[in-house]
Tab-separated table of C-alpha atoms (C1' of nucleotides) in Angstrom:
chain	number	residue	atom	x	y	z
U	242	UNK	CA	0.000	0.000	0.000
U	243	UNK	CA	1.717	3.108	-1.250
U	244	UNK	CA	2.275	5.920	1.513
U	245	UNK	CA	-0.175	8.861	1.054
U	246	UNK	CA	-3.251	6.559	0.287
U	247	UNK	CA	-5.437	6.993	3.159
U	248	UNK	CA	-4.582	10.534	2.355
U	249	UNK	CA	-5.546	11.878	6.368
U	250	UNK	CA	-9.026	11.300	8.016
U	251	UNK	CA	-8.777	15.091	9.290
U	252	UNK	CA	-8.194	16.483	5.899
U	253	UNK	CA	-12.068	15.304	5.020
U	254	UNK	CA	-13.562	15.466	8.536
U	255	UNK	CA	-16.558	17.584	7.949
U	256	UNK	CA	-16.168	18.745	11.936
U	257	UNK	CA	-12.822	19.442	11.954
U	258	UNK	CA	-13.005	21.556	8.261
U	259	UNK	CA	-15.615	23.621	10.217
U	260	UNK	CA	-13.634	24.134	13.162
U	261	UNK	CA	-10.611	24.719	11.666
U	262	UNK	CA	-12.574	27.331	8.762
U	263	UNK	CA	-14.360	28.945	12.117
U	264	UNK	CA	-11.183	29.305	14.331
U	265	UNK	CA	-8.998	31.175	11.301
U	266	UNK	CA	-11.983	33.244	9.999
U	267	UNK	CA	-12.670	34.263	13.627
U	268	UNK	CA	-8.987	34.860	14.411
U	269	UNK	CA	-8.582	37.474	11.885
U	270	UNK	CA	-11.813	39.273	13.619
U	271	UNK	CA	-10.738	38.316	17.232
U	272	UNK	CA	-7.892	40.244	16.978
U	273	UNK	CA	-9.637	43.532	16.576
U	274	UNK	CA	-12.066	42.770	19.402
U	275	UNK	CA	-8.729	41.991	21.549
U	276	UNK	CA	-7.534	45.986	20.314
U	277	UNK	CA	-10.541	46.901	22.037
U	278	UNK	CA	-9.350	45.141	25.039
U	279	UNK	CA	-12.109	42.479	24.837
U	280	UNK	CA	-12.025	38.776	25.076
U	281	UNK	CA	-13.458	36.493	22.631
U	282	UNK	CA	-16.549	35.420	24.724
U	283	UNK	CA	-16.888	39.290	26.280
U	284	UNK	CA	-17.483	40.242	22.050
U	285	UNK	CA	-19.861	37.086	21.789
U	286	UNK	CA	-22.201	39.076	24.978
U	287	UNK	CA	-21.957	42.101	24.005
U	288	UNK	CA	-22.510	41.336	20.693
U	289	UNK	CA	-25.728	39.681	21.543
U	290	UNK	CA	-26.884	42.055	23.669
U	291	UNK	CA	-26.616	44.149	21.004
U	292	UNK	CA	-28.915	42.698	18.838
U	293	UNK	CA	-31.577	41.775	21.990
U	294	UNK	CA	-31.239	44.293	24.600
U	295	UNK	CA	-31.711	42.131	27.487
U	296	UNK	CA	-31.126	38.614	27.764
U	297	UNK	CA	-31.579	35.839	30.407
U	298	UNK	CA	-28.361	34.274	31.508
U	299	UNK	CA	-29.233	30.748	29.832
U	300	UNK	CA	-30.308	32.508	26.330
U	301	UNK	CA	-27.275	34.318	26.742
U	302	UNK	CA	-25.276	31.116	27.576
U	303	UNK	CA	-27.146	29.499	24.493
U	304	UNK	CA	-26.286	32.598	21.930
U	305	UNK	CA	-23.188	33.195	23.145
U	306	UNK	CA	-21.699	29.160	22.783
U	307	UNK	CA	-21.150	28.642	26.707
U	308	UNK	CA	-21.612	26.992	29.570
U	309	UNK	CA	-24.251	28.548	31.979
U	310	UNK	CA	-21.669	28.862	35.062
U	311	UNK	CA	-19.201	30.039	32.616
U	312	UNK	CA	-21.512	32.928	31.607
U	313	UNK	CA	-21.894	33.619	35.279
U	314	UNK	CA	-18.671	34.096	36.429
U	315	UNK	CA	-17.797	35.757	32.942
U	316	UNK	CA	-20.862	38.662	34.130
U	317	UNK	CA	-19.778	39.503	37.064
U	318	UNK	CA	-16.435	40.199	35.489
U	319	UNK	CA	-18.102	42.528	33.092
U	320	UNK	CA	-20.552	44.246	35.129
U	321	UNK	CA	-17.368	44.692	37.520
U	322	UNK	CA	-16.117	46.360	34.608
U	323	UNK	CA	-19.002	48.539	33.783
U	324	UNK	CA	-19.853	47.062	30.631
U	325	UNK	CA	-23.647	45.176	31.388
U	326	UNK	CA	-25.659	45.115	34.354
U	327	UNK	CA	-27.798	42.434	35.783
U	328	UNK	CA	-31.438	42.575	37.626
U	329	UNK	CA	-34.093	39.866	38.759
U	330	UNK	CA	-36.776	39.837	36.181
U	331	UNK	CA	-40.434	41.083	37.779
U	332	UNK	CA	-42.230	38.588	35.296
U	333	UNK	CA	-40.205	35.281	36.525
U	334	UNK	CA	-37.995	35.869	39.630
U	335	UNK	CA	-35.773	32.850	38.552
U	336	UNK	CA	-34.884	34.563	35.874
U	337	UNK	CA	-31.943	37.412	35.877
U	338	UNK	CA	-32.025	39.949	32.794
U	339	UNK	CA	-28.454	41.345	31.442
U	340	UNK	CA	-28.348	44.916	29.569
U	341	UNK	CA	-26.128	46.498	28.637
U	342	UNK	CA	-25.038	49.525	30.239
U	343	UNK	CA	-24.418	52.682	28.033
U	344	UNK	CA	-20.221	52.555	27.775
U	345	UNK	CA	-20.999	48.597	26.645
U	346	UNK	CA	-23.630	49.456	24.590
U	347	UNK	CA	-21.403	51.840	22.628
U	348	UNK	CA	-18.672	49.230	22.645
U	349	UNK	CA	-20.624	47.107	21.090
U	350	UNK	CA	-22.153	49.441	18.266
U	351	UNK	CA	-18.650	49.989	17.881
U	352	UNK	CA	-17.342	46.803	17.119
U	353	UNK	CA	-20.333	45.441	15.563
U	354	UNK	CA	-19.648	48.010	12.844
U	355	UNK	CA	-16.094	46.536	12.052
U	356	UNK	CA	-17.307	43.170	12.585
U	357	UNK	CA	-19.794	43.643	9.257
U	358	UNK	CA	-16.845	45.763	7.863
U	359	UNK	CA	-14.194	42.202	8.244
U	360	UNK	CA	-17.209	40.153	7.463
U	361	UNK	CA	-17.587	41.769	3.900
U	362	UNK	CA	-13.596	41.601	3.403
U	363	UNK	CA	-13.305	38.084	4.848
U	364	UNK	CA	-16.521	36.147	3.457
U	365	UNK	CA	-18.533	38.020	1.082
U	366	UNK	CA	-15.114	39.371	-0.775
U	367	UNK	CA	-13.991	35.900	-0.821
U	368	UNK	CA	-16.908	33.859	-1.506
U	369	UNK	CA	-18.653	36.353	-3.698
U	370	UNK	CA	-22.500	37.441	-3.089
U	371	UNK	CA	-23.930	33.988	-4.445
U	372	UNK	CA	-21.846	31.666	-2.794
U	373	UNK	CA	-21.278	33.056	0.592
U	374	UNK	CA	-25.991	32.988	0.668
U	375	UNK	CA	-25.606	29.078	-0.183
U	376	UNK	CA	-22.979	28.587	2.756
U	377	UNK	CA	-25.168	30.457	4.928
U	378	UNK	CA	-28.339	28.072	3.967
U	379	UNK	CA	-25.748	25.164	4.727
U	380	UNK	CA	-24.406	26.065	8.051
U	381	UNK	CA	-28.441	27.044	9.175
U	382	UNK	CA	-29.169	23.690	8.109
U	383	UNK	CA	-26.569	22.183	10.622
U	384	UNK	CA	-27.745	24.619	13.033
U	385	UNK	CA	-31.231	23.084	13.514
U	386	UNK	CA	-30.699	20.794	16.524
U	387	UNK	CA	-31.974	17.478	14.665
U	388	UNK	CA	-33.114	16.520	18.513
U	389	UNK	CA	-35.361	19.167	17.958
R	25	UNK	CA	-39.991	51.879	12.672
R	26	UNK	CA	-41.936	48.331	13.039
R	27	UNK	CA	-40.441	45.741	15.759
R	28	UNK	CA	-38.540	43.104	14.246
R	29	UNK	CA	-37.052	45.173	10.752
R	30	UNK	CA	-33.223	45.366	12.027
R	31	UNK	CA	-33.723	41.637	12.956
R	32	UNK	CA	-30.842	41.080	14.841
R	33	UNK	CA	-26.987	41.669	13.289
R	34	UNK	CA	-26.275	37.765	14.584
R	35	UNK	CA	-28.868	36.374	12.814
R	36	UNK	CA	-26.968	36.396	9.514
R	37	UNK	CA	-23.406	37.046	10.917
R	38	UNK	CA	-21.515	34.457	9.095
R	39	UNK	CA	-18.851	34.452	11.889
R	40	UNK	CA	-21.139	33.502	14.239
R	41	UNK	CA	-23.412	31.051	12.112
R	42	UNK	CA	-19.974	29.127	11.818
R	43	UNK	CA	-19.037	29.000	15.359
R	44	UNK	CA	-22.799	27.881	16.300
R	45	UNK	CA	-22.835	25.266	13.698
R	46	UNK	CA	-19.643	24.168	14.173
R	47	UNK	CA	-20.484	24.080	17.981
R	48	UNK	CA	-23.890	22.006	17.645
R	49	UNK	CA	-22.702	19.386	15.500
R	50	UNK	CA	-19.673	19.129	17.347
R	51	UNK	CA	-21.176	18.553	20.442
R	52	UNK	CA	-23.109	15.782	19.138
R	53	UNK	CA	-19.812	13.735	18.636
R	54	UNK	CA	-18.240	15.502	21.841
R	55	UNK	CA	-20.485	13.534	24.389
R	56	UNK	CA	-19.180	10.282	22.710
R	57	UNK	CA	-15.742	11.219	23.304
R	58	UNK	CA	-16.522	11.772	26.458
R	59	UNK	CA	-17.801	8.722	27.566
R	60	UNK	CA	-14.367	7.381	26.689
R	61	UNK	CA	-13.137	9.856	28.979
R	62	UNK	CA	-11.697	12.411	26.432
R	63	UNK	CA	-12.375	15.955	26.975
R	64	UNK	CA	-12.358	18.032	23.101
R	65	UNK	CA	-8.629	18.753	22.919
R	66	UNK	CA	-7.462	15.306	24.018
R	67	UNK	CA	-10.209	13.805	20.966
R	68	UNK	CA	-8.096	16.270	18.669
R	69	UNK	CA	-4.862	15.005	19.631
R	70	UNK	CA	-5.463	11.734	19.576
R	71	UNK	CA	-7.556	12.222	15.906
R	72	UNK	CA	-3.694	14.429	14.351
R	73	UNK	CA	-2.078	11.952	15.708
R	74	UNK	CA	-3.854	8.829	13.978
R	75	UNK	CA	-3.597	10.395	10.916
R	76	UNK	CA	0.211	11.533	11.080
R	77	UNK	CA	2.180	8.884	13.571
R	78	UNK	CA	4.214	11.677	14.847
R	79	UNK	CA	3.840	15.751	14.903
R	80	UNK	CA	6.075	18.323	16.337
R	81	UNK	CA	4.026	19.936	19.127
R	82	UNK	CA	4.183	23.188	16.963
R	83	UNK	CA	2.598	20.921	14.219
R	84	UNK	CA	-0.083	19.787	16.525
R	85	UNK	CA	-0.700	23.094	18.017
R	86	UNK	CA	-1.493	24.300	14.532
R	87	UNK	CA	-3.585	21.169	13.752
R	88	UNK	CA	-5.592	21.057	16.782
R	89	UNK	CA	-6.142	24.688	16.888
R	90	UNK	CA	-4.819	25.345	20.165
R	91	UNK	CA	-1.818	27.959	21.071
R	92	UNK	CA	1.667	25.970	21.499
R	93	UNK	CA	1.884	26.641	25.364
R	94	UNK	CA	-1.620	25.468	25.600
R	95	UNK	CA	-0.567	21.913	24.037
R	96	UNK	CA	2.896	21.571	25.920
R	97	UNK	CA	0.407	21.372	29.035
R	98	UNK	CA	-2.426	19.548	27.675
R	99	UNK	CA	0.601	16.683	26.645
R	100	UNK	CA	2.152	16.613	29.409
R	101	UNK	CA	-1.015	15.343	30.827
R	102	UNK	CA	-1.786	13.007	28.498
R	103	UNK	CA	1.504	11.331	28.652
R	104	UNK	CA	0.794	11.407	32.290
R	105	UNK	CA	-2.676	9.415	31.213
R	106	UNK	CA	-0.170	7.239	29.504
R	107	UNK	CA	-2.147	8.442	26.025
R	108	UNK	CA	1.331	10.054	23.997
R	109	UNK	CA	4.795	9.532	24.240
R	110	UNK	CA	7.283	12.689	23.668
R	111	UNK	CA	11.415	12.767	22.942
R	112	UNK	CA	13.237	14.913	20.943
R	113	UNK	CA	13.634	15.009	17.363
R	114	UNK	CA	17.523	13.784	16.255
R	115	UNK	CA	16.993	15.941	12.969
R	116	UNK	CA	16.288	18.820	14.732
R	117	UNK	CA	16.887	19.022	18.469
R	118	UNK	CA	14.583	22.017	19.158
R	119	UNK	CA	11.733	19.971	18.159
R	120	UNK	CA	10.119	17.427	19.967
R	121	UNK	CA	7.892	14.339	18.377
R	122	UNK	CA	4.670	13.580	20.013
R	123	UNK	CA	3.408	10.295	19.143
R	124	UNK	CA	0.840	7.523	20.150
R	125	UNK	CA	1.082	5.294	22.915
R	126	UNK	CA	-0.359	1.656	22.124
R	127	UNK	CA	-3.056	2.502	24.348
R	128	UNK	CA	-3.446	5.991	22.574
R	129	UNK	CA	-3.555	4.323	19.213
R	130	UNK	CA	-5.734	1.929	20.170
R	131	UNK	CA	-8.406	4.504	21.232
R	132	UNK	CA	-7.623	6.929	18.419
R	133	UNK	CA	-8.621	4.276	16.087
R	134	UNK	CA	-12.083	3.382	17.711
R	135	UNK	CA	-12.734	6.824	18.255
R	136	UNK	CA	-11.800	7.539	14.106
R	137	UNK	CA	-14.368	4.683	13.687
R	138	UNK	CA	-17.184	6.238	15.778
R	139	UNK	CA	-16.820	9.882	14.090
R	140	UNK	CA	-17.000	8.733	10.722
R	141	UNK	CA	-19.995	7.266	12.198
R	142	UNK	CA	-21.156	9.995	13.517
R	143	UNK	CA	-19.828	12.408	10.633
R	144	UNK	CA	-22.794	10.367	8.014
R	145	UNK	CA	-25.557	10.662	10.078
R	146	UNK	CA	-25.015	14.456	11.010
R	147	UNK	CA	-23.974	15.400	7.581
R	148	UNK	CA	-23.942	13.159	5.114
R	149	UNK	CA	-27.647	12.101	5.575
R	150	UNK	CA	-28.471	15.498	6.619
R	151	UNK	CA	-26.934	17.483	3.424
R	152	UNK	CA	-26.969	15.084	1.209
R	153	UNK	CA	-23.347	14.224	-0.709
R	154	UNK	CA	-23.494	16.979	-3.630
R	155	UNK	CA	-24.239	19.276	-0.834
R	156	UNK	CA	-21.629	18.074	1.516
R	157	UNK	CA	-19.146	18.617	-0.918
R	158	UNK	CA	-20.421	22.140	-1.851
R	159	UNK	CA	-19.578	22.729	1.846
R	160	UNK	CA	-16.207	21.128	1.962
R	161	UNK	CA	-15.499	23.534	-0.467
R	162	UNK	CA	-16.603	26.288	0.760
R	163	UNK	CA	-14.861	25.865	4.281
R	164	UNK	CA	-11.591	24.495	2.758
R	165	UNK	CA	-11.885	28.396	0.583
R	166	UNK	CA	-11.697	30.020	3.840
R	167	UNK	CA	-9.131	27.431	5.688
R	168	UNK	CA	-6.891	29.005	3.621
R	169	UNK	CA	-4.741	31.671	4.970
R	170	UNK	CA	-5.795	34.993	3.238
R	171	UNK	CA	-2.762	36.837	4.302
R	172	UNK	CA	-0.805	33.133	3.049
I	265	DA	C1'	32.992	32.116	12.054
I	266	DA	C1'	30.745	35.363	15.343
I	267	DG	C1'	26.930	37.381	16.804
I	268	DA	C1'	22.137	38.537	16.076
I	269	DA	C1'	17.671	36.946	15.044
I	270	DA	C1'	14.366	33.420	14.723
I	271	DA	C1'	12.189	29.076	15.897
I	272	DA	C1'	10.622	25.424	19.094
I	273	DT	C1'	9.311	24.223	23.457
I	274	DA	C1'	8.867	24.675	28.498
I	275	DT	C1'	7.549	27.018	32.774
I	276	DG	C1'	4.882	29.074	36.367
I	277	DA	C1'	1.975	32.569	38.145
I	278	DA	C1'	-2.365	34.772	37.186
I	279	DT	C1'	-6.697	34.248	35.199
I	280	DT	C1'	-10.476	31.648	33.438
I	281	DT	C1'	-13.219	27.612	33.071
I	282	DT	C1'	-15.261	23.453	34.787
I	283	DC	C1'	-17.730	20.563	37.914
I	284	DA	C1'	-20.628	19.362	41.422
I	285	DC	C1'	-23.834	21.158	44.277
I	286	DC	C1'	-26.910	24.729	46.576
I	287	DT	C1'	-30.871	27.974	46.773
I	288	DT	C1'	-34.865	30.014	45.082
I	289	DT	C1'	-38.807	30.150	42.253
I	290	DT	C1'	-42.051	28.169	39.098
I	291	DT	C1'	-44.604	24.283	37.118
I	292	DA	C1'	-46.785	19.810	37.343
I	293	DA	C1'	-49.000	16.021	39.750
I	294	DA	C1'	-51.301	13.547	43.310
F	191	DT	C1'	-53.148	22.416	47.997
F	192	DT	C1'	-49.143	19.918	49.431
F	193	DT	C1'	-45.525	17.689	47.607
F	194	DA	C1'	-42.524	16.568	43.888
F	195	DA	C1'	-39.994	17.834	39.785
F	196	DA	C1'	-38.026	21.119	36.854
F	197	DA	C1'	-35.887	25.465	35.682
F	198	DA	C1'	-32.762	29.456	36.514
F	199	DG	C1'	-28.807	31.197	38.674
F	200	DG	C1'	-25.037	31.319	41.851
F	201	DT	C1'	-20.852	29.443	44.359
F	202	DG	C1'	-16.311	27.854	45.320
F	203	DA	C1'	-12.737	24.600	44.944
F	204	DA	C1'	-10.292	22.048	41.462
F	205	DA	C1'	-8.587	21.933	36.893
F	206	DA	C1'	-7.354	23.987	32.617
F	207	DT	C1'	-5.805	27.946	29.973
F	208	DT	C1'	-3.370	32.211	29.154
F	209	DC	C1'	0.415	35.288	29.207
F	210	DA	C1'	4.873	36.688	29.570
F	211	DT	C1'	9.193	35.005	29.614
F	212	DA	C1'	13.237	31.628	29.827
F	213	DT	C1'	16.113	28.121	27.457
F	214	DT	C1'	18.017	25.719	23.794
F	215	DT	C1'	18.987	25.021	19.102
F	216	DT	C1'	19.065	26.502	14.375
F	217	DT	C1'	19.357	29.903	10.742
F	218	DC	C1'	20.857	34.352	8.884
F	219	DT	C1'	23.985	38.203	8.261
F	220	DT	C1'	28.073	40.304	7.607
DNA sequence: AAGAAAAATATGAATTTTCACCTTTTTAAA
DNA sequence: TTTAAAAAGGTGAAAATTCATATTTTTCTT
C-alpha cells in the first residue's frame, strides 16, 4: 500500500473543516475585538446584547456558545467592569435579565460596525454574493438541533 | 420603525453562524468522546495523531487549533494518562515528536471509527453528498490563509 | 565564524473555566 | 393544595488555559 493513500481522516472530517474554517476566519476578527481590550466570549455578549437588549443568563449562555456557570462568572467580570448590568426579572424571579449599560452598549455598536466591515472583506469578498448565501443556507441547516 | 425590521446583526453574521454550527454538530460527537473519557482537545490530539504517527508539538498546536503553550500542558497530561509519548527530534533538536502510545492508538482508532460514524448521520444524511461537498469547499476556501 | 535573530518548546503565576452542588422560584401532579 | 420535579442562577474549589518570559537550538547576516 503506497504511503499517502489513506490521504488523512482530518483532511475530510466535515467537523474538523468547520472548526478549523471557524477558528482562522474568527482569528482574523478576534484580533480587533482583543484591540478593544475584549475577550473572545466578552465580544460574543456584548454582541448579543446588542442585537436583543436584554437577555436571560441561559439565552445568553445558548447565543453566546457557553456553559451557563461560565456565563456567570464571565458577568460579574463585566458588570465589575461597567460594561452590562444584571437585575431579577419582575415577570419570573428565577430569571436574571443582562443589559447592557451605556459605555458597553457603545462598545458594542462599535465593534459590531467593524465586525460587518471584516465580514464583507473576509466572506462576502472571498466567496462572492452567491456563494457566501448558499454557505449560509448550509451552516443554518446544521444549526437546527436534529433533537429538535 | 416596526419591531422586528433590524432583525438582529447575529442572525446572519456568518462568523457567528460558523461558530454555532460548528459548535452544535460538534457537540453531538463531543459527548461520545466523552464517555471514553476524552475531553475536546485530548479527541483532537489523539484524531492528528492517527492520521500523522508523529507531529512536532508546533505541528499539533497548529492542527488542533490550540496555542503551542496550551498543548505543551495539555501533553504533558496526556503522557501522564499514559495516552502520547514525547522525545526529541535527532533531525532537529529544538523539536520534539509527540506520538501515540499503544493505548493511545488503540483509542484513536475506535474513536476515528465512531466519528466517521457519527460524521454520516449528522452530515452526510443530513446534506446530502453533492451538498456536503459544496460545503467542503466552501470551508476548505476560507481554511486558507488569506494573508498566506 | 561570530553574533544577532528566529524558531521550538517549556515554565509558572495569574486568570479563566469546569464541575458538582446549593438555593430560590415556578410548574406539574397527586 | 401539598408535595414533587423542573428550571434558573449562583458558588467555590479544582482543573485547565493564558500570558509573559526563559532556554536551547538553528538559521541568517556580515
Amino acid at each position: 500500500m503506497a504511503e499517502g493513500d489513506e490521504s488523512g481522516f482530518l483532511e475530510s472530517y466535515t467537523l474538523f473543516l468547520m472548526a478549523m474554517a471557524s477558528a482562522n476566519v474568527s482569528a482574523e476578527f478576534h484580533r480587533i475585538a482583543a484591540d478593544q481590550g475584549l475577550s473572545v466570549p466578552e465580544w460574543r455578549v456584548l454582541a448579543c446584547l446588542h442585537d436583543r437588549k436584554a437577555a436571560s443568563v441561559t439565552d445568553l449562555a445558548r447565543l453566546s456558545l457557553m456553559e451557563q456557570s461560565r456565563l456567570t462568572h464571565l458577568i460579574g467580570r463585566m458588570q465589575a467592569r461597567g460594561l452590562v448590568d444584571r437585575k431579577r426579572s419582575s415577570r419570573n424571579r428565577r430569571n436574571v435579565e443582562v443589559t447592557l449599560t451605556p459605555t458597553g452598549a457603545t462598545l458594542a455598536a462599535d465593534l459590531v460596525a467593524q465586525a460587518k466591515a471584516h465580514e464583507k472583506a473576509a466572506i462576502l469578498d472571498r466567496l462572492g454574493a452567491e456563494d457566501t448565501r448558499v454557505f449560509h443556507d448550509l451552516l443554518r441547516k446544521l444549526m437546527a438541533d436534529p433533537a429538535g
